[in-house]
Tab-separated table of C-alpha atoms and ligand atoms in Angstrom:
chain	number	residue	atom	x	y	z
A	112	UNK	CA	-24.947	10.631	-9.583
A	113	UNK	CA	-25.262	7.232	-8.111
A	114	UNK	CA	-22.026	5.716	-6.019
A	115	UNK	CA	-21.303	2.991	-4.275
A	116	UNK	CA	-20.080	4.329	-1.171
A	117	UNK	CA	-19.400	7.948	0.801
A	118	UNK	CA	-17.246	9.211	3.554
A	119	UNK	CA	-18.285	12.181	4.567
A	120	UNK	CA	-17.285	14.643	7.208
A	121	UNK	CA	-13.595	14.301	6.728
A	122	UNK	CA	-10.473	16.276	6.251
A	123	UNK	CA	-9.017	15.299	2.994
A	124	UNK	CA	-5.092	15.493	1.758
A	125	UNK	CA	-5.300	14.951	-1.460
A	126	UNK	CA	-1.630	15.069	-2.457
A	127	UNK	CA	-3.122	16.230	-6.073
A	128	UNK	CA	0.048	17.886	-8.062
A	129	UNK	CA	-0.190	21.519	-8.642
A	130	UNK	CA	-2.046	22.707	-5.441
A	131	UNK	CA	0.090	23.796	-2.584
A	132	UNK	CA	1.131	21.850	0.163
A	133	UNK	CA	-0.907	18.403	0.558
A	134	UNK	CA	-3.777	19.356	-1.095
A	135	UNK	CA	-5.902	20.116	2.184
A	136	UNK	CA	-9.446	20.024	2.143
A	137	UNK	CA	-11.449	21.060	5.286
A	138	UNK	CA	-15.476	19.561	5.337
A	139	UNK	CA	-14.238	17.253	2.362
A	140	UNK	CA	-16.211	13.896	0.927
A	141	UNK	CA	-14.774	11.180	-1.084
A	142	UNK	CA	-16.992	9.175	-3.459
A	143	UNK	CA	-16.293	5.889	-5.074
A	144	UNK	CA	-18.103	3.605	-7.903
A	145	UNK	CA	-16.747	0.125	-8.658
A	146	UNK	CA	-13.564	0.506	-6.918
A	147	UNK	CA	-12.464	4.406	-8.245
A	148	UNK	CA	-12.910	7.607	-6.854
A	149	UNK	CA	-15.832	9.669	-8.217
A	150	UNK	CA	-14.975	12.641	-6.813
A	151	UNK	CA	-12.651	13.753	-3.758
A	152	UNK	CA	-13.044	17.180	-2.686
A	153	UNK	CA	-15.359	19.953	-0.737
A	154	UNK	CA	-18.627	18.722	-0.116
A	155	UNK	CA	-19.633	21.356	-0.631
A	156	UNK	CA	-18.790	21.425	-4.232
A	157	UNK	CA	-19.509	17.898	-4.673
A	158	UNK	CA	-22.372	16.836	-7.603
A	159	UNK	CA	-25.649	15.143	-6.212
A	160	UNK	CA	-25.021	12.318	-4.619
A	161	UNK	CA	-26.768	9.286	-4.260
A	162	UNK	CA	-24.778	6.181	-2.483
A	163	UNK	CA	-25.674	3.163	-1.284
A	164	UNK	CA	-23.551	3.361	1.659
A	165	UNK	CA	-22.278	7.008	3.589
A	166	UNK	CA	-19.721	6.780	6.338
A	167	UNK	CA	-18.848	9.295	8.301
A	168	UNK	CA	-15.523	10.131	9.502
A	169	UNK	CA	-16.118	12.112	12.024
A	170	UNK	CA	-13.813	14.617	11.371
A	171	UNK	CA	-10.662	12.301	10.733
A	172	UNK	CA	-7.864	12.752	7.963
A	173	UNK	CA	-8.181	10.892	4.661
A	174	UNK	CA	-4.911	10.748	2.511
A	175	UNK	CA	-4.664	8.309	-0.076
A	176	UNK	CA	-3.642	4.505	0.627
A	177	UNK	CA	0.008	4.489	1.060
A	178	UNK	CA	2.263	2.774	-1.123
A	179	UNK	CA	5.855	1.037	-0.677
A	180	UNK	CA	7.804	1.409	-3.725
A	181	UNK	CA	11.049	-0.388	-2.687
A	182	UNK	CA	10.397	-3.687	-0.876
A	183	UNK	CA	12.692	-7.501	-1.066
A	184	UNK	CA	9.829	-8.874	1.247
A	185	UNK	CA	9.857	-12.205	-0.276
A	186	UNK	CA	12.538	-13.638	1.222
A	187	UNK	CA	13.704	-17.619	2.965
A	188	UNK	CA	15.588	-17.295	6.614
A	189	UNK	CA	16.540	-13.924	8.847
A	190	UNK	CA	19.577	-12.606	9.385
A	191	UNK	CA	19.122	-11.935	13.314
A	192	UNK	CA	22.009	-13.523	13.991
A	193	UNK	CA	24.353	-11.875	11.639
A	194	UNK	CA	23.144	-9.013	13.460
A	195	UNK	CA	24.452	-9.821	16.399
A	196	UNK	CA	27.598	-10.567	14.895
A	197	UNK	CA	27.789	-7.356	13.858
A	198	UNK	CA	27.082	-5.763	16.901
A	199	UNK	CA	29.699	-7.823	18.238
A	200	UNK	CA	31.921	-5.804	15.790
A	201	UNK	CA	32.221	-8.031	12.630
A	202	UNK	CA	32.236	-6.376	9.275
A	203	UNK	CA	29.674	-7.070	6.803
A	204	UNK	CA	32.779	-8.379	4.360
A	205	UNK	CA	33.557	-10.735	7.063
A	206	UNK	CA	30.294	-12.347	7.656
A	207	UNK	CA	29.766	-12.348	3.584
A	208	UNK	CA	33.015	-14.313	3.690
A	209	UNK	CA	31.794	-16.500	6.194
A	210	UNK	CA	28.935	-17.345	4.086
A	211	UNK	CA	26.926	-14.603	5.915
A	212	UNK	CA	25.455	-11.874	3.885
A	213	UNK	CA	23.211	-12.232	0.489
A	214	UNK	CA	24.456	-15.050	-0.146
A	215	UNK	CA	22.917	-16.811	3.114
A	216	UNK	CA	19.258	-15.630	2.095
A	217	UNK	CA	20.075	-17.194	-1.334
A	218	UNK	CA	20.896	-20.258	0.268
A	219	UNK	CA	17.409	-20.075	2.489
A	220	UNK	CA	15.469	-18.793	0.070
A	221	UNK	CA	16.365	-21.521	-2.390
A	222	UNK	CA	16.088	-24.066	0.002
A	223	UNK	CA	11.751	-22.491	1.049
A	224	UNK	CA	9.263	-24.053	-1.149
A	225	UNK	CA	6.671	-21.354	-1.864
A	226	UNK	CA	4.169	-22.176	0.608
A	227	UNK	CA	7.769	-21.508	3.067
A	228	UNK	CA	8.167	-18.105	1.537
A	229	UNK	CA	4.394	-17.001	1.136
A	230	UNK	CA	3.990	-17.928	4.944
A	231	UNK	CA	6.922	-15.756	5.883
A	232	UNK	CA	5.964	-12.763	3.624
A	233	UNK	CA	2.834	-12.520	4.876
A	234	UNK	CA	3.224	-11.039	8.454
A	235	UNK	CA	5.612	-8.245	6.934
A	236	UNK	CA	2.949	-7.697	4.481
A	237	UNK	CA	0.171	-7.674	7.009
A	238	UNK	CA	2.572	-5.146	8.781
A	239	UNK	CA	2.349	-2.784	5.843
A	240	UNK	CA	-1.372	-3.009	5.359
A	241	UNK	CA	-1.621	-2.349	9.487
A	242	UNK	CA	-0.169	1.346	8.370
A	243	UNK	CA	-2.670	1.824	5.382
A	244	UNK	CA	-0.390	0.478	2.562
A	245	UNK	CA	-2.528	-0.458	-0.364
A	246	UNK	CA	-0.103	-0.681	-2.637
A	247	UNK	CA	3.587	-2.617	-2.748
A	248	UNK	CA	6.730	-3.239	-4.713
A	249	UNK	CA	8.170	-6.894	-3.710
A	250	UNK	CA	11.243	-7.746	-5.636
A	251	UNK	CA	13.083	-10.670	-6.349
A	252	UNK	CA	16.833	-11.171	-5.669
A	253	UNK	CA	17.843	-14.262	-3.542
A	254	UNK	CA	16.895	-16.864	-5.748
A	255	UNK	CA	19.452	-16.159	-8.137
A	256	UNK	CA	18.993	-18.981	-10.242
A	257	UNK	CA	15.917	-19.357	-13.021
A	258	UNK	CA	14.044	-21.626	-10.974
A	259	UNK	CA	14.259	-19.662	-7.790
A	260	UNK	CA	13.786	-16.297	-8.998
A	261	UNK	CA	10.152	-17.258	-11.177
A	262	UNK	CA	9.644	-18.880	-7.466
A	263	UNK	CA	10.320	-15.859	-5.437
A	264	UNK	CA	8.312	-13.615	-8.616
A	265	UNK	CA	5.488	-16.549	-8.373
A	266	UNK	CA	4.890	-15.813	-4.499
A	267	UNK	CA	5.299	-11.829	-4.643
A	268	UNK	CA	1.999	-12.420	-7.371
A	269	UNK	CA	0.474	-14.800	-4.821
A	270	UNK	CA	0.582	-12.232	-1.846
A	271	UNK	CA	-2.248	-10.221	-4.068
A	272	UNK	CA	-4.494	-13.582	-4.556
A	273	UNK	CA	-4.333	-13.572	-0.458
A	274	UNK	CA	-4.241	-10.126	0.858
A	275	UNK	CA	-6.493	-6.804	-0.068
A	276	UNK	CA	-3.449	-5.242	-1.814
A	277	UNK	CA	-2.214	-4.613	-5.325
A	278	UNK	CA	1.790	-6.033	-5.903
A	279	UNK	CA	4.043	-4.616	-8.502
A	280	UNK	CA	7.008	-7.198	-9.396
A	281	UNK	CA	10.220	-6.327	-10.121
A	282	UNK	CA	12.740	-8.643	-10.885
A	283	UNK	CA	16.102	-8.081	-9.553
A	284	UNK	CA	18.304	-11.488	-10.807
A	285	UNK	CA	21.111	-9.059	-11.033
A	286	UNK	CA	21.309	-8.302	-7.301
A	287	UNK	CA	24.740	-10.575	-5.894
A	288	UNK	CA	26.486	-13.056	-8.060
A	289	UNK	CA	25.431	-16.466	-7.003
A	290	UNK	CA	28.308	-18.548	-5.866
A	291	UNK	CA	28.060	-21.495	-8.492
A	292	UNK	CA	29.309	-18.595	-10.972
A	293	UNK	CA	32.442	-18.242	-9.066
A	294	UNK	CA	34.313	-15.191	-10.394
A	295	UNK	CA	32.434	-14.942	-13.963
A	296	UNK	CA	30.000	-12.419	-13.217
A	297	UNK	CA	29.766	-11.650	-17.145
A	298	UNK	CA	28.484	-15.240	-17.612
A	299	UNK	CA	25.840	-14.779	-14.793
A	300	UNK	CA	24.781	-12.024	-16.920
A	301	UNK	CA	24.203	-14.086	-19.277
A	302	UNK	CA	21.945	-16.045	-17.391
A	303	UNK	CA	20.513	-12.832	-16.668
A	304	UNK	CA	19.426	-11.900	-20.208
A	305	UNK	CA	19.073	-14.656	-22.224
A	306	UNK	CA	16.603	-16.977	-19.956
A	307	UNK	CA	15.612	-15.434	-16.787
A	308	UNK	CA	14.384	-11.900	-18.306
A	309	UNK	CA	12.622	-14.063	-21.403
A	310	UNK	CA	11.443	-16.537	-19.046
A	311	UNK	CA	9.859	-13.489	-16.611
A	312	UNK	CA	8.437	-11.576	-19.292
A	313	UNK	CA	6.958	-14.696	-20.966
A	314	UNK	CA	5.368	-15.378	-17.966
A	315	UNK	CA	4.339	-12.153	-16.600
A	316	UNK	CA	5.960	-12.323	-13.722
A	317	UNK	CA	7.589	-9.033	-13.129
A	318	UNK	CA	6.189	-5.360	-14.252
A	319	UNK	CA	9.703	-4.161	-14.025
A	320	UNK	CA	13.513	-5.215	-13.689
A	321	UNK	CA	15.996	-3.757	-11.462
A	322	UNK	CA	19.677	-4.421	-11.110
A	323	UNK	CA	22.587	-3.931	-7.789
A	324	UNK	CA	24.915	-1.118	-9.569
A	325	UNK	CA	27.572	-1.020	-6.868
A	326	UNK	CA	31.217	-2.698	-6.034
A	327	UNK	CA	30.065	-5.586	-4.680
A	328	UNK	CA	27.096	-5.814	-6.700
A	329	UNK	CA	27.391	-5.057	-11.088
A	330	UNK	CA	28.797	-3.191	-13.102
A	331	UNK	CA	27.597	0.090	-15.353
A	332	UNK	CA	28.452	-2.404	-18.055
A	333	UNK	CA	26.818	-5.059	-16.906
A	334	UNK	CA	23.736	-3.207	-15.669
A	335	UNK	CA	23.420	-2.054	-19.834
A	336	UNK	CA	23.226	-5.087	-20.965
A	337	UNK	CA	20.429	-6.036	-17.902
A	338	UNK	CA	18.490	-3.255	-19.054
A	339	UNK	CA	18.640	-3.726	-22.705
A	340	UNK	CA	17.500	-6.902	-22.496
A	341	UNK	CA	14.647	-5.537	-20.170
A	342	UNK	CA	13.627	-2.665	-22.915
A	343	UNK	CA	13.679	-5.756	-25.351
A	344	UNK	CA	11.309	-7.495	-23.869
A	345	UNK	CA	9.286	-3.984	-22.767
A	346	UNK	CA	9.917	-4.135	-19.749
A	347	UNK	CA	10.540	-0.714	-17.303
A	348	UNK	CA	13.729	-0.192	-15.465
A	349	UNK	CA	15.044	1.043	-11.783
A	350	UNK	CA	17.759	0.508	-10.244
A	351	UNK	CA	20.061	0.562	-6.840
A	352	UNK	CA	22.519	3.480	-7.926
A	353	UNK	CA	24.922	5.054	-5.624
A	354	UNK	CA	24.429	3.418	-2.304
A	355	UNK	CA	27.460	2.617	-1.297
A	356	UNK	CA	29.520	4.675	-3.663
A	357	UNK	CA	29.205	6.536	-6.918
A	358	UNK	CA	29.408	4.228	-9.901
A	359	UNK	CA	27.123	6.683	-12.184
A	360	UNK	CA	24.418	4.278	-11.856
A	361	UNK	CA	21.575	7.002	-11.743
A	362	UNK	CA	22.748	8.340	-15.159
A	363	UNK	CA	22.877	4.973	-16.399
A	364	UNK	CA	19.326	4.665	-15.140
A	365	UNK	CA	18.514	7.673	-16.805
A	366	UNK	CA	19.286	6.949	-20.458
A	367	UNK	CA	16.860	4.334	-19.829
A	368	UNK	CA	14.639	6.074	-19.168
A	369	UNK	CA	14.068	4.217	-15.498
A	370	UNK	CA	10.797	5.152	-13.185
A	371	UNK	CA	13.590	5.430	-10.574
A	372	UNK	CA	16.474	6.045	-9.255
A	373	UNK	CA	16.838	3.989	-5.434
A	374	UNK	CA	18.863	4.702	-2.556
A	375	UNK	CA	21.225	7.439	-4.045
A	376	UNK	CA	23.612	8.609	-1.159
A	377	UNK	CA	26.799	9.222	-3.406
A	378	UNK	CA	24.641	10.656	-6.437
A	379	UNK	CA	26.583	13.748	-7.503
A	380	UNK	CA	25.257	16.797	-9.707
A	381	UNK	CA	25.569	15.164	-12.683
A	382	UNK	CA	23.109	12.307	-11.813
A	383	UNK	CA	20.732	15.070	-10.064
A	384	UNK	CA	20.256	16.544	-13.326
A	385	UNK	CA	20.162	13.333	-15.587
A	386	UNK	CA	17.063	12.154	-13.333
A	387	UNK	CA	15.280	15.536	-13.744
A	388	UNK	CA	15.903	15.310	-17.657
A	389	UNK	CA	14.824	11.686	-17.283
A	390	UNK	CA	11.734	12.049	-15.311
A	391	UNK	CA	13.038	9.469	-13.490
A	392	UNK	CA	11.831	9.499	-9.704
A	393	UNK	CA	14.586	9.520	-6.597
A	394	UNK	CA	13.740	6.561	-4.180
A	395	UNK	CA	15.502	7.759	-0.710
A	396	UNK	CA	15.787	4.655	1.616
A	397	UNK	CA	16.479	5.862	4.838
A	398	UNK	CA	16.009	2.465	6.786
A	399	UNK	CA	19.355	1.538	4.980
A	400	UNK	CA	20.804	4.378	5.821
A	401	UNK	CA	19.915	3.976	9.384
A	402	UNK	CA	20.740	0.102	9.315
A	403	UNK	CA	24.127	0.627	7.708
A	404	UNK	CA	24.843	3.685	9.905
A	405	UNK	CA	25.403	5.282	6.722
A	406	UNK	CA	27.033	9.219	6.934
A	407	UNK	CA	26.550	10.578	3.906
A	408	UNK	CA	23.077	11.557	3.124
A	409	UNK	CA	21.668	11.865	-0.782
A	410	UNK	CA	21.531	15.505	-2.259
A	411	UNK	CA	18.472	16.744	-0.687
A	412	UNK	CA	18.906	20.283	-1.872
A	413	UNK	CA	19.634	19.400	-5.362
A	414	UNK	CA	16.871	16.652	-6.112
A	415	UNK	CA	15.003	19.910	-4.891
A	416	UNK	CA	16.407	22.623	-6.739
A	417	UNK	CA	16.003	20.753	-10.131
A	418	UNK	CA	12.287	19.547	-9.488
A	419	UNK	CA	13.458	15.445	-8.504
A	420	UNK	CA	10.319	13.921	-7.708
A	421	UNK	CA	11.355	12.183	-4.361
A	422	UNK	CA	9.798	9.111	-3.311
A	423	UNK	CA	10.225	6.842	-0.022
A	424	UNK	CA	9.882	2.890	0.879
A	425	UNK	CA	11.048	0.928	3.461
A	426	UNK	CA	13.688	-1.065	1.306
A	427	UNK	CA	12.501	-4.060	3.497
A	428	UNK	CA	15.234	-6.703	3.548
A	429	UNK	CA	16.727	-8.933	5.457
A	430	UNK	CA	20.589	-7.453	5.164
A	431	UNK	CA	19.807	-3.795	5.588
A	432	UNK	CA	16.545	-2.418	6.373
A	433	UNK	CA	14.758	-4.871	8.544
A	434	UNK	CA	11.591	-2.620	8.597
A	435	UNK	CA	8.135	-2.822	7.840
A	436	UNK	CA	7.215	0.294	8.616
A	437	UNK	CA	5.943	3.602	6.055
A	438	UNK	CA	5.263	5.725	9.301
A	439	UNK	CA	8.888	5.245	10.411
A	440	UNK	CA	10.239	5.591	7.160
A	441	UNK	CA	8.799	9.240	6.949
A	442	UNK	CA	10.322	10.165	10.573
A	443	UNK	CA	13.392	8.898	9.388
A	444	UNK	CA	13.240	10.823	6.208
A	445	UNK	CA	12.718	13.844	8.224
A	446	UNK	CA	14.822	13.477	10.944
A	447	UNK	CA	17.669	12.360	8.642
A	448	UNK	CA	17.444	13.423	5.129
A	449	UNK	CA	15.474	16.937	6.659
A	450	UNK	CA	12.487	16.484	4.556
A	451	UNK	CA	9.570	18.150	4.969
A	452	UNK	CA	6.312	16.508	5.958
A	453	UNK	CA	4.796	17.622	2.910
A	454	UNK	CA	7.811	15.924	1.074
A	455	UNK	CA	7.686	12.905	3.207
A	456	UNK	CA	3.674	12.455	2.535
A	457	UNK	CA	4.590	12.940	-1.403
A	458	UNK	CA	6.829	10.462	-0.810
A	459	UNK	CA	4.861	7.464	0.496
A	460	UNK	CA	2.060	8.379	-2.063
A	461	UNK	CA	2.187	10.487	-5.327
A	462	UNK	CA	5.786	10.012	-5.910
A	463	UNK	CA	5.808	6.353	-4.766
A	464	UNK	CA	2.880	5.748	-7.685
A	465	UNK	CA	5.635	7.387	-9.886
A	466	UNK	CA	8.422	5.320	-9.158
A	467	UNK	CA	5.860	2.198	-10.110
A	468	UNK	CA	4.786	3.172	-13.174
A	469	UNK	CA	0.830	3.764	-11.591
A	470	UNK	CA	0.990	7.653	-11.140
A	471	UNK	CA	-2.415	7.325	-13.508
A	472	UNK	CA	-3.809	4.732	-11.068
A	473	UNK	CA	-3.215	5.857	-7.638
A	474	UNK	CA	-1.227	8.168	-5.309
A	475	UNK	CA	-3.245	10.711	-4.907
A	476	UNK	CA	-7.156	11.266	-4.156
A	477	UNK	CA	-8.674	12.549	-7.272
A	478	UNK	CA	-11.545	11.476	-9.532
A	479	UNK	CA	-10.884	8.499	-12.008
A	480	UNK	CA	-8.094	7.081	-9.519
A	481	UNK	CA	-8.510	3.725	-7.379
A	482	UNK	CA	-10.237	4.355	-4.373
A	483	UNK	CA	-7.709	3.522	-2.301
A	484	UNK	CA	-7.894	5.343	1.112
A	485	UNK	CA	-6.035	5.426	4.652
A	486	UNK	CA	-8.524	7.139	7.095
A	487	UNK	CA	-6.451	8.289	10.510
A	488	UNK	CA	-7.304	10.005	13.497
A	489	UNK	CA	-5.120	12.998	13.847
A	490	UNK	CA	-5.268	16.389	13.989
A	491	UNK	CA	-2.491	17.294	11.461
A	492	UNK	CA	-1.213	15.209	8.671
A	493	UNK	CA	2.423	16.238	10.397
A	494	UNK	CA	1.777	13.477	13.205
A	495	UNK	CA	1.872	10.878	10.588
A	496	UNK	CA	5.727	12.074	10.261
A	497	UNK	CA	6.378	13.647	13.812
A	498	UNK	CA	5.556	10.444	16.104
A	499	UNK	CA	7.756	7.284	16.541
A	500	UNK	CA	6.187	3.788	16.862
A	501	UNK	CA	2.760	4.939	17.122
A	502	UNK	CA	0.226	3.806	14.266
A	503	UNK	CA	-2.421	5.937	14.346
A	504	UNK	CA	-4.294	4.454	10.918
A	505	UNK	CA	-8.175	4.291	11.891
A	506	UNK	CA	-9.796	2.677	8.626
A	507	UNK	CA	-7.957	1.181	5.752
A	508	UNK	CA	-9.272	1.620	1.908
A	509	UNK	CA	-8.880	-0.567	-1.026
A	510	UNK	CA	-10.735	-0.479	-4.287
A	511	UNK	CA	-13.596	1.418	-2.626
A	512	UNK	CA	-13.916	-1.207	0.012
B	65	LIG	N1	21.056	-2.966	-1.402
B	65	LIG	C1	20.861	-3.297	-0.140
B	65	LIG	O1	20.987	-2.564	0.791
B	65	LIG	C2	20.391	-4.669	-0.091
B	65	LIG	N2	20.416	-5.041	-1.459
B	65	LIG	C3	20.789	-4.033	-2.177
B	65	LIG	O2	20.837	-4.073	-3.386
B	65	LIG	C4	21.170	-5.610	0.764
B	65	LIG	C5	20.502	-6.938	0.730
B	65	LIG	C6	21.031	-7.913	1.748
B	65	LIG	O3	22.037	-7.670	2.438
B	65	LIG	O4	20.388	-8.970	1.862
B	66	LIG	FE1	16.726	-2.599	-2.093
């Protein structure tokens, strides 16, 4: 069989469902044509091959290219300051009234043109790649107006045109209420589903649509309406459910059939099960957690005893979860939430391709899939979730190059 390219001589985690544990493969070979995996497995089951190019890894770990589900990375101004503030003791609702909070990336991003916001994306994206992400979620949120979401949607596209990476879009107009709409959230709404969802789906612009289901963000009412406008225009859902408290967002989600369920701390038994009967993926965002100094963590135990596909991201923003890194994310997800590495590798990958929509495309290393590959040199895939600040990614992956 003729391929394009070879690496040989490596130890593969395949994170292919079924098998036990991560999919190991000792003395494995991956194989790619045109920018898919040919086969990924023993090579010493693997079909004649004859490649152009063979590589060989000289012993190292292969898992498949990570993949950040969760991201706001396009985004005008930092929040740095506010920080401070906040170390200094003010409350979040103090520095939102102050013009702090959402509201004062609105205001930045609104003021960037897109060059502004591509140029600012792009070292948090190049952090990413730097840990073997191949694949991101960026979503919109701070434009809040029709103009400045398409622009924010517009610029999460052009990070694909100018980095080796494949972007899903999500738009999230329903994410604060911009300040022009005073106290009429319902007519924001509005705004929400009658131009800016035709106007995003006309265009292309997003592959999903997400929505803030929380106190200070929308309603369960007003997320419905969101999301049937979405599902008119064929769109898939997701949304922020039960971050800050429990609104039933999740089960919300789940008549909707979303591809997930994000952040999820307050997420009782109810919503557990309404995600399994959804096949709707968890999305734990431990940054946030950390950020926020958050106590409560999500239901571990039940997202596990009723088969909740759990998936991880760094929720990169500028408000919560300053952090650009999938390596960290997993510590924290173990050190925090107690997952295992297994369930933090799952995370990053398989589950992460299931909370986009792409579980067909990528996520795991297995014949027919992109060929999208992070090569590291470690002795056990549990170093990728046991070390702190340490990036130990040797060769990055994408579409077979
Ligand atoms: N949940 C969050 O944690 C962020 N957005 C959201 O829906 C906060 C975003 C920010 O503070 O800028
Ligand atoms: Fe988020």
């Amino acid at each position: 069989m003729r391929c394009d390219r070879i690496w040989r001589d490596a130890r593969l985690a395949t994170l292919a469902p079924g098998g036990p544990g991560l999919g190991e493969v000792m003395g494995g070979l991956v194989a790619s044509r045109d920018g898919r995996i040919i086969y990924a497995g023993p090579a010493a089951d693997a079909p004649g091959l004859e490649a152009d190019e063979t590589i060989s890894c000289d012993g190292r770990w292969i898992t498949p290219g990570l993949i950040d589900c969760h991201t706001h990375l396009v985004f005008g101004g930092d929040r740095a300051g506010e920080f401070e503030q906040r170390l200094a003791g003010a409350s979040y609702e103090a520095i939102a009234r102050a013009g702090g909070g959402i509201v004062s990336t609105m205001a930045a991003t609104r003021a960037a043109s897109e060059d502004d916001l591509l140029a600012a994306a792009l070292p948090r994206l190049d952090a990413l790649i730097a840990e073997g992400v191949t694949t991101v979620e960026v979503k919109s949120g701070y434009g809040l107006s029709l103009a400045d979401e398409t622009k924010q949607l517009r610029v999460a596209r052009a990070l694909a045109r100018r980095r080796d990476i494949d972007v899903a879009t999500t738009f999230l107009g329903a994410h604060a209420l911009p300040p022009e709409y005073g106290d009429d959230p319902d007519g924001y709404i509005d705004l929400v589903c009658a131009q800016m969802i035709p106007a995003v789906a006309a265009e292309g612009l997003a592959d999903a649509v997400d929505a803030f289901c929380e106190g200070i963000g929308f309603t369960p009412a007003q997320v419905r309406r969101v999301f049937e406008a979405a599902k008119a225009h064929g769109l898939a859902v997701k949304l922020h459910a039960e971050q800050l408290s429990n609104l039933h967002g999740a089960a919300l989600a789940a008549e909707f059939r979303a591809l997930s369920a994000d952040h999820l701390e307050y997420l009782d038994d109810g919503g557990v099960s309404a995600l399994a009967r959804a096949g709707s993926v968890a999305t734990l965002l431990p940054g946030a957690f950390y950020f926020t100094r958050e106590t409560q963590a999500p239901p571990i135990d039940q997202l596990r005893a009723q088969g909740v596909p759990i998936a991880l991201a760094t929720d990169c923003n500028p408000g919560t979860s300053p952090l650009t890194s999938p390596l960290l994310v997993m510590n924290m997800a173990a050190t925090l939430f107690r997952l295992t590495v297994e369930e933090c590798l799952a995370g990053v990958t398989r589950n992460a391709a299931m909370a986009l929509g792409l579980a067909a495309e990528a996520g795991t290393l297995e014949a027919g899939k992109r060929c999208d590959l992070a090569i590291w040199d470690i002795e056990r895939p549990a170093e990728l979730v046991y070390r702190m600040g340490f990036n130990p990614l040797h060769r990055r992956v994408w579409r077979g190059r």
